[in-house]
Structures are given as C-alpha cells and as structure tokens.
Coordinates of C-alpha atoms in Angstrom, one line a residue:
X15 CA 54.8 -25.5 21.5
X16 CA 52.8 -22.1 23.0
X17 CA 53.7 -18.7 22.2
X18 CA 55.7 -16.6 25.0
X19 CA 53.6 -15.4 27.6
X20 CA 55.3 -12.0 29.3
X21 CA 55.1 -9.7 31.4
X22 CA 56.9 -6.7 30.8
X23 CA 57.3 -4.3 34.2
X24 CA 56.3 -0.6 33.8
X25 CA 59.6 0.9 33.4
X26 CA 60.2 -1.3 30.3
X27 CA 57.2 -0.6 28.6
X28 CA 58.0 3.5 29.5
X29 CA 61.4 3.1 28.0
X30 CA 60.4 1.0 25.0
X31 CA 57.5 4.1 24.2
X32 CA 60.3 6.6 24.5
X33 CA 63.5 5.3 23.3
X34 CA 63.4 3.1 20.4
X35 CA 66.8 2.1 19.8
X36 CA 67.1 0.4 23.6
X37 CA 66.7 -3.2 24.6
X38 CA 63.5 -2.8 26.2
X39 CA 62.2 -1.9 22.7
X40 CA 63.3 -4.3 20.9
X41 CA 62.4 -7.1 23.4
X42 CA 58.4 -5.4 23.2
X43 CA 58.7 -6.2 19.4
X44 CA 60.6 -9.0 19.9
X45 CA 57.2 -10.7 22.4
X46 CA 55.6 -9.4 19.0
X47 CA 57.1 -11.1 16.2
X48 CA 57.2 -14.1 17.9
X49 CA 53.9 -14.3 18.8
X50 CA 53.8 -14.1 22.2
X51 CA 51.4 -12.4 24.4
X52 CA 52.0 -9.6 27.3
X53 CA 50.5 -10.3 30.2
X54 CA 48.4 -7.2 32.4
X55 CA 46.3 -6.9 35.1
X56 CA 43.9 -4.2 35.6
X57 CA 46.8 -3.0 38.8
X58 CA 49.8 -3.5 36.0
X59 CA 48.3 -1.7 33.4
X60 CA 46.9 1.7 35.7
X61 CA 50.3 1.9 37.0
X62 CA 52.1 1.9 33.6
X63 CA 49.2 4.6 32.8
X64 CA 49.5 6.8 35.9
X65 CA 53.3 6.8 35.4
X66 CA 53.3 7.7 31.7
X67 CA 51.1 10.5 32.3
X68 CA 53.2 12.4 34.5
X69 CA 55.1 16.0 32.8
X70 CA 58.2 14.6 32.5
X71 CA 57.3 12.4 29.7
X72 CA 55.5 15.6 27.9
X73 CA 58.4 16.0 26.2
X74 CA 58.7 12.8 24.3
X75 CA 55.3 11.9 23.4
X76 CA 51.7 13.7 22.7
X77 CA 48.6 12.5 24.6
X78 CA 47.4 11.3 21.3
X79 CA 50.5 9.1 20.7
X80 CA 50.5 7.7 24.3
X81 CA 46.8 6.9 23.7
X82 CA 47.9 5.3 20.2
X83 CA 50.5 3.4 22.3
X84 CA 47.9 2.1 25.0
X85 CA 45.5 1.1 22.8
X86 CA 48.5 -0.9 20.4
X87 CA 49.3 -2.8 23.8
X88 CA 46.0 -3.8 24.8
X89 CA 45.3 -5.4 21.6
X90 CA 48.4 -7.9 21.7
X91 CA 47.7 -8.4 25.5
X92 CA 45.6 -10.8 28.0
X93 CA 44.3 -9.7 31.1
X94 CA 44.9 -11.5 34.4
X95 CA 42.9 -11.4 37.7
X96 CA 45.4 -10.7 40.7
X97 CA 43.9 -10.9 44.0
X98 CA 46.7 -7.7 45.6
X99 CA 48.6 -11.1 47.3
X100 CA 51.3 -10.3 49.4
X101 CA 54.2 -12.4 47.7
X102 CA 57.3 -11.1 49.8
X103 CA 58.9 -9.0 47.1
X104 CA 61.1 -6.5 48.7
X105 CA 59.4 -3.5 47.1
X106 CA 55.4 -4.4 47.8
X107 CA 54.4 -2.7 44.8
X108 CA 56.3 -5.6 42.6
X109 CA 54.2 -8.0 44.0
X110 CA 51.5 -7.0 41.6
X111 CA 53.9 -8.1 38.8
X112 CA 55.2 -11.3 40.3
X113 CA 51.6 -12.4 40.9
X114 CA 50.3 -11.5 37.7
X115 CA 53.2 -13.5 35.6
X116 CA 52.4 -16.8 38.3
X117 CA 48.4 -15.9 37.6
X118 CA 49.2 -15.9 34.3
X119 CA 51.4 -18.4 33.7
X120 CA 54.2 -16.4 32.2
X121 CA 57.2 -17.6 30.7
X122 CA 59.1 -14.5 32.2
X123 CA 59.0 -11.3 33.5
X124 CA 60.9 -8.6 32.0
X125 CA 62.1 -5.4 34.0
X126 CA 65.1 -3.1 35.0
X127 CA 64.0 -3.1 38.4
X128 CA 67.3 -4.4 41.0
X129 CA 64.7 -5.0 43.6
X130 CA 62.8 -7.6 41.1
X131 CA 65.6 -9.0 39.4
X132 CA 66.9 -10.3 42.8
X133 CA 63.7 -12.3 44.0
X134 CA 64.2 -15.7 44.1
X135 CA 61.2 -17.3 45.0
X136 CA 59.5 -17.4 41.9
X137 CA 61.0 -20.7 40.1
X138 CA 58.6 -21.1 37.6
X139 CA 59.0 -17.6 36.1
X140 CA 62.4 -16.1 35.1
X141 CA 62.8 -12.9 36.1
X142 CA 64.9 -11.5 33.0
X143 CA 66.6 -8.0 31.9
X144 CA 65.2 -6.9 28.4
X145 CA 68.4 -8.0 27.1
X146 CA 68.2 -11.6 28.4
X147 CA 64.2 -11.7 27.4
X148 CA 65.8 -11.0 23.9
X149 CA 68.3 -13.5 24.4
X150 CA 65.7 -15.9 25.6
X151 CA 63.5 -15.0 22.0
X152 CA 66.6 -15.6 19.7
X153 CA 66.2 -12.0 19.4
X154 CA 69.9 -11.5 19.9

C-alpha cells in the first residue's frame, strides 16, 4: 500500500504553522508520521507564500521561522504541474487546489473552506476537514 498523497489547502497550512494545538497541525504531522506526501503545484505553493507574508501574521512568527517552515514543507512534498483548468468550483481560486489533487492522484484534499467542502464533482478525491483527515489516517 502506498503512502497517502494529500493536498492541504492554504488555510490548513497557515493554521498548522501558527496554531500548533489545532487539528490542522495534527493533520500535517499525521501525514508525515504516516510517510505521506504533500502535493503542491507552483500555484498552490505561491498562494501559501503570499498569504503567510501578510502583516497580520507577523506577531505569530518571524520571517526566519516562516522560511524554515517553507523549507520543511518543500522537503516532504511532491510538485504537480497543472494547466489552470476551470473545474467549476464556486470560488475559481479553488480550481488550482482541485486540479492539483486530481493530477497528483491525491488520496485526499483537506480544507476548512466551506466552498471546497461542498464540491461534489471530484469522486476520486475526497475533500475533508482536517479532523476527518486525521480519522482517515487513523490518528484520531
């Protein structure tokens, strides 16, 4: 059986970085403990980077800490090349996540975004909350 291949939405990654006692951090760590891989495309990784550089996150982590976190993510990740296809997400920004999950043959996409959690057109890739991902990985 292969290790889980998981796409984590930007909101999950940011929560995991700044709030260690929450389900997003537990989910990120559980993927690692299970020997899983995080899947990114350039577009999804860039989105994470631009969002985390906002001033509102400055009180939570230094630029150095953010750079270390980014490097650690890269070390346990696989890159997927996407085309920018329109996949019908209510928020067009979410198409890059669903395309990354589909083309990367993800086992799951974890998010706290209600728009994504309501997507029904990806039967091959379950879209889960971080807590549901933890259950899937047997970590809860």
